[in-house]
Structure formats: structure tokens, C-alpha cells
Amino acid sequence: MEGVTPPAPAVLFDVDGTLAETERDGHRVAFNRAFAAAGLPWHWDEQRYGELLQVAGGQERIAFFIDRCAPPRLGAVDIAALHAEKNRHYGQLVADGAIALRPGVKRLFGAIEMAGWRLGIVTTTSRANVEALLHATLGAAARRRFAVIVCGEDVTRKKPAPDAYRLALHRLAPGTRAVAIEDSRHGLLAARSAGLPTLVVRSRYTAGEAFDEAAAVFDDFPDLDLALLQRVFDGSSAP
Ligand code: XBP
Ligand code: MG
């Protein structure tokens, strides 16, 4: 409609691997601590964890592991309880400062806000983990800087399904132009399936994945600036 100001564009960030290298020294360690605390003889080394990352979602990852890799046990494992314990360990690790934001993330957040654009988060990790990371790295008020935060609990189908991105777009005003920033093929496919142009910043576990559908691919955040985001919003860099 003429005379109506369009909603401010939004930059939607994935969390694990994108905002921070959370997997090897955060989630993986937390899973192993939860297994040990439950008396389970499982240990996910770095390589095995990298393979298991093909399964999105911590509960789904544990279920897959039990199904495919774990020797038969007497008695069932309470996956929800085990995962809750894992997230407790993760929250503790994050609160202790074990995980930092990737270099350039903080600066990019500030630049996006200065441009009058909106910040968002679209992740398949648990909400408690996102809040712990934001609090530990950006402070108690960080949550309020994000126009939308969609987490694993909010959708039935996790990435690479488009559900989390679709929900984020639904929660932002209709007609919002948005771009996604992801580190993994799962995330890229999720965002592209929801119709979003997507920038990829490779991470430790995803460096070897294929990103043909991305508008651009980087190794680090400092290479990604507002001018590039503007071009992606304008469609000039979209695939
Ligand atoms: C993140 C995930 C999550 C985390 C662990 O993927 O798949 O499962 O590994 O968090 P993405 P939870 O970066 O694509 O969002 O244990 O809370 O699931
Ligand atoms: Mg990720």
C-alpha cells in the first residue's frame, strides 16, 4: 500500500557453529558428561560427534546413536531426561566462559542495529542453550536485541526442514525482507527452502560441506559486511 513504511529488514542467525563454535567444546563435552553421570559407557570423540552432527537436535542425536551404534542395554534410556541433563552441563560450560562468540559477530550485530535492520535467531538447539550463550557472551539484556528467536522446541521438524525459518518469517511482520546466516548444509537447505537468500560462514565441523545454494560463502565473519548484506537484500547476490 502506498505511503506505508515497509518493515525493517532482518538478518537471521543460526547459533551452533555460526555465532559460536559450540559443538566440539560445548555440546559434545556436555553430552559426554551426561552419559558419565547416568552411568552410560558412551563417549563421543571429536570424529564420531562430527558424524553424529548429521542428525539435527540433541534428543534425535541420542536416539539415533542408541538405534545404530550403542550395544543393546538392559532397560530403556530416558532420552528426554538424559538430554535435559546434557543441557544442564552445557549451560554450566557456557556460564563458565568455555564458549566465545566467533570473531566479528559482536561487531556485525552492532552494525546491523546501526543500519536500522533487525536481528533474529533461527536455531535447532534448545532455547535454554541460546539464552545461556547470549547471557554469557553479550550480557543479561542481550535477549531483547532480537526481534525473533526460534528454537528447536518451537518446531516439529528441525533443519534441514524449512519450518524454523518459516516460523521466524511468520513472527516478523509480513513482507519482511530477510537474509539467513548459516554454517552448515542442513541450515542452508532449511533457509533456502523457506525462500531466504543465505550466506554461509563455514565452521569447524562444516568446512567440507557443499554450499552451492548459498549467495556467498566465507570462512570468517570479518569478511561479511553491511554492503554485502545490502546487496543480498537487493537480490543482486542471490543465487
Ligand atoms: C544445532 C543442532 C543442535 C545442537 C545441540 O544445529 O543440531 O542439536 O547440536 O543442541 P543448527 P540441542 O546449528 O543447525 O541449529 O542438544 O539443544 O539440540
Ligand atoms: Mg549451525
PDB file of C-alpha atoms and ligand atoms in Angstrom:
ATOM      1  CA  MET A   1       0.000   0.000   0.000  1.00  0.00           C
ATOM      2  CA  GLU A   2       1.298   3.479  -0.892  1.00  0.00           C
ATOM      3  CA  GLY A   3       2.667   5.541   1.990  1.00  0.00           C
ATOM      4  CA  VAL A   4       3.151   2.538   4.295  1.00  0.00           C
ATOM      5  CA  THR A   5       6.725   2.095   5.506  1.00  0.00           C
ATOM      6  CA  PRO A   6       7.943  -1.429   4.801  1.00  0.00           C
ATOM      7  CA  PRO A   7       9.118  -3.433   7.826  1.00  0.00           C
ATOM      8  CA  ALA A   8      12.832  -3.191   8.608  1.00  0.00           C
ATOM      9  CA  PRO A   9      14.871  -5.991   7.023  1.00  0.00           C
ATOM     10  CA  ALA A  10      16.005  -8.810   9.297  1.00  0.00           C
ATOM     11  CA  VAL A  11      19.223 -10.782   9.480  1.00  0.00           C
ATOM     12  CA  LEU A  12      18.502 -14.259  10.862  1.00  0.00           C
ATOM     13  CA  PHE A  13      21.439 -16.005  12.518  1.00  0.00           C
ATOM     14  CA  ASP A  14      21.897 -19.682  13.188  1.00  0.00           C
ATOM     15  CA  VAL A  15      23.571 -20.355  16.564  1.00  0.00           C
ATOM     16  CA  ASP A  16      25.642 -23.549  16.718  1.00  0.00           C
ATOM     17  CA  GLY A  17      28.696 -23.206  14.523  1.00  0.00           C
ATOM     18  CA  THR A  18      27.601 -19.769  13.319  1.00  0.00           C
ATOM     19  CA  LEU A  19      27.510 -17.436  16.309  1.00  0.00           C
ATOM     20  CA  ALA A  20      29.971 -19.643  18.177  1.00  0.00           C
ATOM     21  CA  GLU A  21      31.910 -22.881  17.831  1.00  0.00           C
ATOM     22  CA  THR A  22      29.651 -24.572  20.358  1.00  0.00           C
ATOM     23  CA  GLU A  23      29.784 -28.154  19.180  1.00  0.00           C
ATOM     24  CA  ARG A  24      33.203 -29.692  19.939  1.00  0.00           C
ATOM     25  CA  ASP A  25      33.927 -27.987  23.262  1.00  0.00           C
ATOM     26  CA  GLY A  26      30.355 -27.288  24.336  1.00  0.00           C
ATOM     27  CA  HIS A  27      27.603 -29.682  23.310  1.00  0.00           C
ATOM     28  CA  ARG A  28      29.924 -32.670  22.776  1.00  0.00           C
ATOM     29  CA  VAL A  29      31.522 -32.281  26.191  1.00  0.00           C
ATOM     30  CA  ALA A  30      28.092 -31.824  27.773  1.00  0.00           C
ATOM     31  CA  PHE A  31      26.733 -34.998  26.138  1.00  0.00           C
ATOM     32  CA  ASN A  32      29.719 -36.962  27.454  1.00  0.00           C
ATOM     33  CA  ARG A  33      29.298 -35.550  30.969  1.00  0.00           C
ATOM     34  CA  ALA A  34      25.620 -36.501  30.941  1.00  0.00           C
ATOM     35  CA  PHE A  35      26.451 -40.027  29.739  1.00  0.00           C
ATOM     36  CA  ALA A  36      29.033 -40.438  32.524  1.00  0.00           C
ATOM     37  CA  ALA A  37      26.654 -39.072  35.171  1.00  0.00           C
ATOM     38  CA  ALA A  38      23.994 -41.564  34.036  1.00  0.00           C
ATOM     39  CA  GLY A  39      26.473 -44.448  34.204  1.00  0.00           C
ATOM     40  CA  LEU A  40      26.329 -44.984  30.448  1.00  0.00           C
ATOM     41  CA  PRO A  41      29.521 -46.365  28.877  1.00  0.00           C
ATOM     42  CA  TRP A  42      29.403 -43.981  25.919  1.00  0.00           C
ATOM     43  CA  HIS A  43      31.912 -41.372  24.838  1.00  0.00           C
ATOM     44  CA  TRP A  44      31.575 -39.267  21.690  1.00  0.00           C
ATOM     45  CA  ASP A  45      35.034 -38.371  20.435  1.00  0.00           C
ATOM     46  CA  GLU A  46      35.509 -35.464  18.048  1.00  0.00           C
ATOM     47  CA  GLN A  47      35.263 -37.556  14.910  1.00  0.00           C
ATOM     48  CA  ARG A  48      32.217 -39.535  15.950  1.00  0.00           C
ATOM     49  CA  TYR A  49      30.496 -36.353  17.081  1.00  0.00           C
ATOM     50  CA  GLY A  50      31.179 -34.811  13.680  1.00  0.00           C
ATOM     51  CA  GLU A  51      29.399 -37.758  12.058  1.00  0.00           C
ATOM     52  CA  LEU A  52      26.516 -37.546  14.525  1.00  0.00           C
ATOM     53  CA  LEU A  53      26.004 -33.862  13.700  1.00  0.00           C
ATOM     54  CA  GLN A  54      24.247 -35.032  10.543  1.00  0.00           C
ATOM     55  CA  VAL A  55      21.354 -35.700  12.930  1.00  0.00           C
ATOM     56  CA  ALA A  56      19.892 -32.320  13.927  1.00  0.00           C
ATOM     57  CA  GLY A  57      18.722 -31.971  17.514  1.00  0.00           C
ATOM     58  CA  GLY A  58      20.251 -33.388  20.667  1.00  0.00           C
ATOM     59  CA  GLN A  59      17.415 -35.766  21.535  1.00  0.00           C
ATOM     60  CA  GLU A  60      17.267 -37.019  17.960  1.00  0.00           C
ATOM     61  CA  ARG A  61      21.079 -37.474  18.017  1.00  0.00           C
ATOM     62  CA  ILE A  62      20.932 -39.602  21.171  1.00  0.00           C
ATOM     63  CA  ALA A  63      18.065 -41.685  19.743  1.00  0.00           C
ATOM     64  CA  PHE A  64      19.965 -42.237  16.502  1.00  0.00           C
ATOM     65  CA  PHE A  65      23.079 -43.282  18.422  1.00  0.00           C
ATOM     66  CA  ILE A  66      21.150 -45.769  20.557  1.00  0.00           C
ATOM     67  CA  ASP A  67      19.464 -47.157  17.481  1.00  0.00           C
ATOM     68  CA  ARG A  68      22.534 -47.503  15.268  1.00  0.00           C
ATOM     69  CA  CYS A  69      25.664 -47.518  17.375  1.00  0.00           C
ATOM     70  CA  ALA A  70      25.076 -48.448  21.011  1.00  0.00           C
ATOM     71  CA  PRO A  71      25.254 -52.064  22.121  1.00  0.00           C
ATOM     72  CA  PRO A  72      21.921 -53.395  23.424  1.00  0.00           C
ATOM     73  CA  ARG A  73      21.300 -52.466  27.065  1.00  0.00           C
ATOM     74  CA  LEU A  74      19.156 -53.832  29.794  1.00  0.00           C
ATOM     75  CA  GLY A  75      16.465 -51.243  30.454  1.00  0.00           C
ATOM     76  CA  ALA A  76      15.409 -48.250  28.400  1.00  0.00           C
ATOM     77  CA  VAL A  77      17.228 -44.930  28.367  1.00  0.00           C
ATOM     78  CA  ASP A  78      15.117 -41.884  29.231  1.00  0.00           C
ATOM     79  CA  ILE A  79      16.262 -39.748  26.325  1.00  0.00           C
ATOM     80  CA  ALA A  80      14.412 -36.600  27.404  1.00  0.00           C
ATOM     81  CA  ALA A  81      15.940 -36.753  30.894  1.00  0.00           C
ATOM     82  CA  LEU A  82      19.398 -37.507  29.533  1.00  0.00           C
ATOM     83  CA  HIS A  83      19.132 -34.576  27.134  1.00  0.00           C
ATOM     84  CA  ALA A  84      17.932 -32.252  29.889  1.00  0.00           C
ATOM     85  CA  GLU A  85      20.975 -33.255  31.929  1.00  0.00           C
ATOM     86  CA  LYS A  86      23.182 -32.636  28.886  1.00  0.00           C
ATOM     87  CA  ASN A  87      21.745 -29.144  28.517  1.00  0.00           C
ATOM     88  CA  ARG A  88      22.389 -28.502  32.216  1.00  0.00           C
ATOM     89  CA  HIS A  89      26.060 -29.343  31.673  1.00  0.00           C
ATOM     90  CA  TYR A  90      26.097 -27.194  28.523  1.00  0.00           C
ATOM     91  CA  GLY A  91      24.648 -24.232  30.417  1.00  0.00           C
ATOM     92  CA  GLN A  92      27.324 -24.654  33.072  1.00  0.00           C
ATOM     93  CA  LEU A  93      30.117 -24.774  30.496  1.00  0.00           C
ATOM     94  CA  VAL A  94      28.792 -21.644  28.797  1.00  0.00           C
ATOM     95  CA  ALA A  95      28.334 -19.811  32.111  1.00  0.00           C
ATOM     96  CA  ASP A  96      31.937 -20.718  32.970  1.00  0.00           C
ATOM     97  CA  GLY A  97      33.104 -18.976  29.778  1.00  0.00           C
ATOM     98  CA  ALA A  98      34.048 -22.083  27.783  1.00  0.00           C
ATOM     99  CA  ILE A  99      32.423 -20.731  24.600  1.00  0.00           C
ATOM    100  CA  ALA A 100      33.083 -17.349  22.981  1.00  0.00           C
ATOM    101  CA  LEU A 101      31.283 -15.701  20.082  1.00  0.00           C
ATOM    102  CA  ARG A 102      33.162 -16.078  16.802  1.00  0.00           C
ATOM    103  CA  PRO A 103      35.359 -13.075  15.998  1.00  0.00           C
ATOM    104  CA  GLY A 104      33.378 -10.392  14.202  1.00  0.00           C
ATOM    105  CA  VAL A 105      29.912 -11.483  15.392  1.00  0.00           C
ATOM    106  CA  LYS A 106      29.561  -8.795  18.037  1.00  0.00           C
ATOM    107  CA  ARG A 107      30.647  -6.077  15.634  1.00  0.00           C
ATOM    108  CA  LEU A 108      28.253  -7.329  12.934  1.00  0.00           C
ATOM    109  CA  PHE A 109      25.333  -7.306  15.402  1.00  0.00           C
ATOM    110  CA  GLY A 110      26.109  -3.668  16.209  1.00  0.00           C
ATOM    111  CA  ALA A 111      26.420  -2.694  12.540  1.00  0.00           C
ATOM    112  CA  ILE A 112      23.077  -4.338  11.697  1.00  0.00           C
ATOM    113  CA  GLU A 113      21.361  -2.451  14.510  1.00  0.00           C
ATOM    114  CA  MET A 114      23.018   0.830  13.474  1.00  0.00           C
ATOM    115  CA  ALA A 115      21.662   0.304   9.953  1.00  0.00           C
ATOM    116  CA  GLY A 116      18.144   0.088  11.392  1.00  0.00           C
ATOM    117  CA  TRP A 117      17.813  -3.577  10.482  1.00  0.00           C
ATOM    118  CA  ARG A 118      16.597  -6.261  12.855  1.00  0.00           C
ATOM    119  CA  LEU A 119      18.428  -9.195  14.430  1.00  0.00           C
ATOM    120  CA  GLY A 120      16.907 -12.658  14.651  1.00  0.00           C
ATOM    121  CA  ILE A 121      17.911 -16.158  15.664  1.00  0.00           C
ATOM    122  CA  VAL A 122      16.771 -19.365  13.980  1.00  0.00           C
ATOM    123  CA  THR A 123      18.301 -22.465  15.512  1.00  0.00           C
ATOM    124  CA  THR A 124      17.509 -26.088  16.212  1.00  0.00           C
ATOM    125  CA  THR A 125      19.205 -26.056  19.592  1.00  0.00           C
ATOM    126  CA  SER A 126      17.181 -25.723  22.802  1.00  0.00           C
ATOM    127  CA  ARG A 127      16.004 -22.298  23.985  1.00  0.00           C
ATOM    128  CA  ALA A 128      17.839 -22.659  27.304  1.00  0.00           C
ATOM    129  CA  ASN A 129      21.104 -23.086  25.411  1.00  0.00           C
ATOM    130  CA  VAL A 130      20.543 -19.972  23.295  1.00  0.00           C
ATOM    131  CA  GLU A 131      19.684 -17.901  26.335  1.00  0.00           C
ATOM    132  CA  ALA A 132      22.730 -19.190  28.226  1.00  0.00           C
ATOM    133  CA  LEU A 133      25.021 -18.306  25.317  1.00  0.00           C
ATOM    134  CA  LEU A 134      23.547 -14.824  24.800  1.00  0.00           C
ATOM    135  CA  HIS A 135      23.710 -14.089  28.508  1.00  0.00           C
ATOM    136  CA  ALA A 136      27.304 -15.278  28.906  1.00  0.00           C
ATOM    137  CA  THR A 137      28.654 -13.532  25.824  1.00  0.00           C
ATOM    138  CA  LEU A 138      26.544 -10.371  25.475  1.00  0.00           C
ATOM    139  CA  GLY A 139      25.050  -9.817  28.913  1.00  0.00           C
ATOM    140  CA  ALA A 140      21.686 -10.051  30.621  1.00  0.00           C
ATOM    141  CA  ALA A 141      19.896  -7.633  28.249  1.00  0.00           C
ATOM    142  CA  ALA A 142      21.012  -9.375  25.052  1.00  0.00           C
ATOM    143  CA  ARG A 143      17.748 -11.264  24.568  1.00  0.00           C
ATOM    144  CA  ARG A 144      15.909  -8.002  23.918  1.00  0.00           C
ATOM    145  CA  ARG A 145      18.127  -7.151  20.940  1.00  0.00           C
ATOM    146  CA  PHE A 146      16.491  -9.913  18.869  1.00  0.00           C
ATOM    147  CA  ALA A 147      13.190  -9.333  17.115  1.00  0.00           C
ATOM    148  CA  VAL A 148      12.618 -13.069  16.883  1.00  0.00           C
ATOM    149  CA  ILE A 149      14.216 -16.177  18.413  1.00  0.00           C
ATOM    150  CA  VAL A 150      13.031 -19.528  17.043  1.00  0.00           C
ATOM    151  CA  CYS A 151      14.463 -22.626  18.737  1.00  0.00           C
ATOM    152  CA  GLY A 152      14.295 -26.401  18.462  1.00  0.00           C
ATOM    153  CA  GLU A 153      11.259 -26.737  20.748  1.00  0.00           C
ATOM    154  CA  ASP A 154       9.231 -24.399  18.542  1.00  0.00           C
ATOM    155  CA  VAL A 155       9.018 -26.740  15.552  1.00  0.00           C
ATOM    156  CA  THR A 156       8.302 -30.416  14.984  1.00  0.00           C
ATOM    157  CA  ARG A 157      10.666 -30.730  12.031  1.00  0.00           C
ATOM    158  CA  LYS A 158      14.187 -29.435  12.621  1.00  0.00           C
ATOM    159  CA  LYS A 159      16.649 -28.235   9.970  1.00  0.00           C
ATOM    160  CA  PRO A 160      17.073 -29.091   7.089  1.00  0.00           C
ATOM    161  CA  ALA A 161      13.256 -28.709   7.090  1.00  0.00           C
ATOM    162  CA  PRO A 162      12.250 -25.069   6.481  1.00  0.00           C
ATOM    163  CA  ASP A 163       9.874 -24.959   9.477  1.00  0.00           C
ATOM    164  CA  ALA A 164      12.049 -22.879  11.823  1.00  0.00           C
ATOM    165  CA  TYR A 165      12.693 -20.227   9.160  1.00  0.00           C
ATOM    166  CA  ARG A 166       9.047 -20.183   8.113  1.00  0.00           C
ATOM    167  CA  LEU A 167       8.028 -19.646  11.730  1.00  0.00           C
ATOM    168  CA  ALA A 168      10.537 -16.802  12.102  1.00  0.00           C
ATOM    169  CA  LEU A 169       9.180 -15.118   8.960  1.00  0.00           C
ATOM    170  CA  HIS A 170       5.643 -15.571  10.257  1.00  0.00           C
ATOM    171  CA  ARG A 171       6.592 -13.908  13.555  1.00  0.00           C
ATOM    172  CA  LEU A 172       8.245 -10.976  11.797  1.00  0.00           C
ATOM    173  CA  ALA A 173       5.879  -8.579  10.011  1.00  0.00           C
ATOM    174  CA  PRO A 174       4.519  -9.817   6.661  1.00  0.00           C
ATOM    175  CA  GLY A 175       6.660  -8.621   3.778  1.00  0.00           C
ATOM    176  CA  THR A 176       9.877  -8.526   5.810  1.00  0.00           C
ATOM    177  CA  ARG A 177      12.962  -8.929   3.671  1.00  0.00           C
ATOM    178  CA  ALA A 178      15.303 -11.326   5.434  1.00  0.00           C
ATOM    179  CA  VAL A 179      18.638 -12.994   4.893  1.00  0.00           C
ATOM    180  CA  ALA A 180      19.908 -16.062   6.754  1.00  0.00           C
ATOM    181  CA  ILE A 181      23.437 -16.642   8.010  1.00  0.00           C
ATOM    182  CA  GLU A 182      24.288 -20.316   8.464  1.00  0.00           C
ATOM    183  CA  ASP A 183      27.331 -22.547   8.887  1.00  0.00           C
ATOM    184  CA  SER A 184      26.024 -25.939   7.726  1.00  0.00           C
ATOM    185  CA  ARG A 185      24.425 -27.593   4.738  1.00  0.00           C
ATOM    186  CA  HIS A 186      21.412 -28.528   6.896  1.00  0.00           C
ATOM    187  CA  GLY A 187      20.951 -24.875   7.827  1.00  0.00           C
ATOM    188  CA  LEU A 188      21.493 -23.649   4.279  1.00  0.00           C
ATOM    189  CA  LEU A 189      18.856 -26.041   2.934  1.00  0.00           C
ATOM    190  CA  ALA A 190      16.415 -25.018   5.662  1.00  0.00           C
ATOM    191  CA  ALA A 191      16.772 -21.323   4.875  1.00  0.00           C
ATOM    192  CA  ARG A 192      16.716 -21.773   1.100  1.00  0.00           C
ATOM    193  CA  SER A 193      13.625 -23.996   1.345  1.00  0.00           C
ATOM    194  CA  ALA A 194      11.940 -21.148   3.199  1.00  0.00           C
ATOM    195  CA  GLY A 195      12.875 -18.853   0.305  1.00  0.00           C
ATOM    196  CA  LEU A 196      15.647 -16.905   2.044  1.00  0.00           C
ATOM    197  CA  PRO A 197      18.889 -15.818   0.438  1.00  0.00           C
ATOM    198  CA  THR A 198      21.603 -17.331   2.613  1.00  0.00           C
ATOM    199  CA  LEU A 199      25.191 -16.509   3.468  1.00  0.00           C
ATOM    200  CA  VAL A 200      27.365 -19.294   4.821  1.00  0.00           C
ATOM    201  CA  VAL A 201      30.225 -18.835   7.267  1.00  0.00           C
ATOM    202  CA  ARG A 202      31.909 -22.218   7.430  1.00  0.00           C
ATOM    203  CA  SER A 203      32.647 -23.690  10.853  1.00  0.00           C
ATOM    204  CA  ARG A 204      34.978 -26.336  12.229  1.00  0.00           C
ATOM    205  CA  TYR A 205      32.662 -29.261  11.554  1.00  0.00           C
ATOM    206  CA  THR A 206      31.094 -27.991   8.319  1.00  0.00           C
ATOM    207  CA  ALA A 207      34.124 -26.766   6.353  1.00  0.00           C
ATOM    208  CA  GLY A 208      33.943 -29.698   3.926  1.00  0.00           C
ATOM    209  CA  GLU A 209      30.216 -29.478   3.169  1.00  0.00           C
ATOM    210  CA  ALA A 210      28.728 -28.332  -0.150  1.00  0.00           C
ATOM    211  CA  PHE A 211      27.215 -24.841  -0.197  1.00  0.00           C
ATOM    212  CA  ASP A 212      26.240 -24.413  -3.843  1.00  0.00           C
ATOM    213  CA  GLU A 213      22.885 -22.840  -2.936  1.00  0.00           C
ATOM    214  CA  ALA A 214      24.484 -20.032  -0.893  1.00  0.00           C
ATOM    215  CA  ALA A 215      24.588 -16.402  -2.037  1.00  0.00           C
ATOM    216  CA  ALA A 216      28.179 -16.293  -0.764  1.00  0.00           C
ATOM    217  CA  VAL A 217      30.443 -18.450   1.408  1.00  0.00           C
ATOM    218  CA  PHE A 218      33.040 -17.214   3.927  1.00  0.00           C
ATOM    219  CA  ASP A 219      35.471 -18.691   6.401  1.00  0.00           C
ATOM    220  CA  ASP A 220      35.210 -15.845   8.904  1.00  0.00           C
ATOM    221  CA  PHE A 221      32.814 -13.095   9.934  1.00  0.00           C
ATOM    222  CA  PRO A 222      35.076 -10.105   9.363  1.00  0.00           C
ATOM    223  CA  ASP A 223      34.716 -10.747   5.591  1.00  0.00           C
ATOM    224  CA  LEU A 224      30.970 -10.216   5.852  1.00  0.00           C
ATOM    225  CA  ASP A 225      29.799  -6.594   5.982  1.00  0.00           C
ATOM    226  CA  LEU A 226      26.713  -4.425   5.608  1.00  0.00           C
ATOM    227  CA  ALA A 227      27.403  -3.658   1.953  1.00  0.00           C
ATOM    228  CA  LEU A 228      27.273  -7.354   1.167  1.00  0.00           C
ATOM    229  CA  LEU A 229      24.101  -7.831   3.210  1.00  0.00           C
ATOM    230  CA  GLN A 230      22.550  -4.895   1.347  1.00  0.00           C
ATOM    231  CA  ARG A 231      23.415  -6.490  -1.990  1.00  0.00           C
ATOM    232  CA  VAL A 232      21.851  -9.750  -0.856  1.00  0.00           C
ATOM    233  CA  PHE A 233      18.717  -7.910   0.299  1.00  0.00           C
ATOM    234  CA  ASP A 234      18.597  -6.204  -3.080  1.00  0.00           C
ATOM    235  CA  GLY A 235      18.798  -9.597  -4.738  1.00  0.00           C
ATOM    236  CA  SER A 236      21.952  -8.866  -6.658  1.00  0.00           C
ATOM    237  CA  SER A 237      23.910 -11.635  -4.971  1.00  0.00           C
ATOM    238  CA  ALA A 238      21.068 -14.092  -4.656  1.00  0.00           C
ATOM    239  CA  PRO A 239      21.622 -17.381  -6.483  1.00  0.00           C
TER     240      PRO A 239
HETATM  241  C1  XBP B   1      22.298 -27.375  16.060  1.00  0.00           C
HETATM  242  C2  XBP B   1      21.867 -28.694  16.499  1.00  0.00           C
HETATM  243  C3  XBP B   1      21.678 -28.945  17.938  1.00  0.00           C
HETATM  244  C4  XBP B   1      22.961 -28.829  18.764  1.00  0.00           C
HETATM  245  C5  XBP B   1      22.742 -29.308  20.165  1.00  0.00           C
HETATM  246  O1  XBP B   1      22.126 -27.238  14.657  1.00  0.00           O
HETATM  247  O2  XBP B   1      21.628 -29.584  15.683  1.00  0.00           O
HETATM  248  O3  XBP B   1      21.158 -30.235  18.090  1.00  0.00           O
HETATM  249  O4  XBP B   1      23.968 -29.645  18.194  1.00  0.00           O
HETATM  250  O5  XBP B   1      21.670 -28.647  20.789  1.00  0.00           O
HETATM  251  P1  XBP B   1      21.991 -25.809  13.975  1.00  0.00           P
HETATM  252  P2  XBP B   1      20.472 -29.460  21.481  1.00  0.00           P
HETATM  253  O6  XBP B   1      23.318 -25.109  14.125  1.00  0.00           O
HETATM  254  O7  XBP B   1      21.725 -26.114  12.525  1.00  0.00           O
HETATM  255  O8  XBP B   1      20.863 -25.079  14.608  1.00  0.00           O
HETATM  256  O9  XBP B   1      21.070 -30.543  22.285  1.00  0.00           O
HETATM  257  O10 XBP B   1      19.756 -28.439  22.314  1.00  0.00           O
HETATM  258  O11 XBP B   1      19.619 -29.997  20.359  1.00  0.00           O
HETATM  259 MG    MG B   2      24.729 -24.419  12.751  1.00  0.00          MG
END
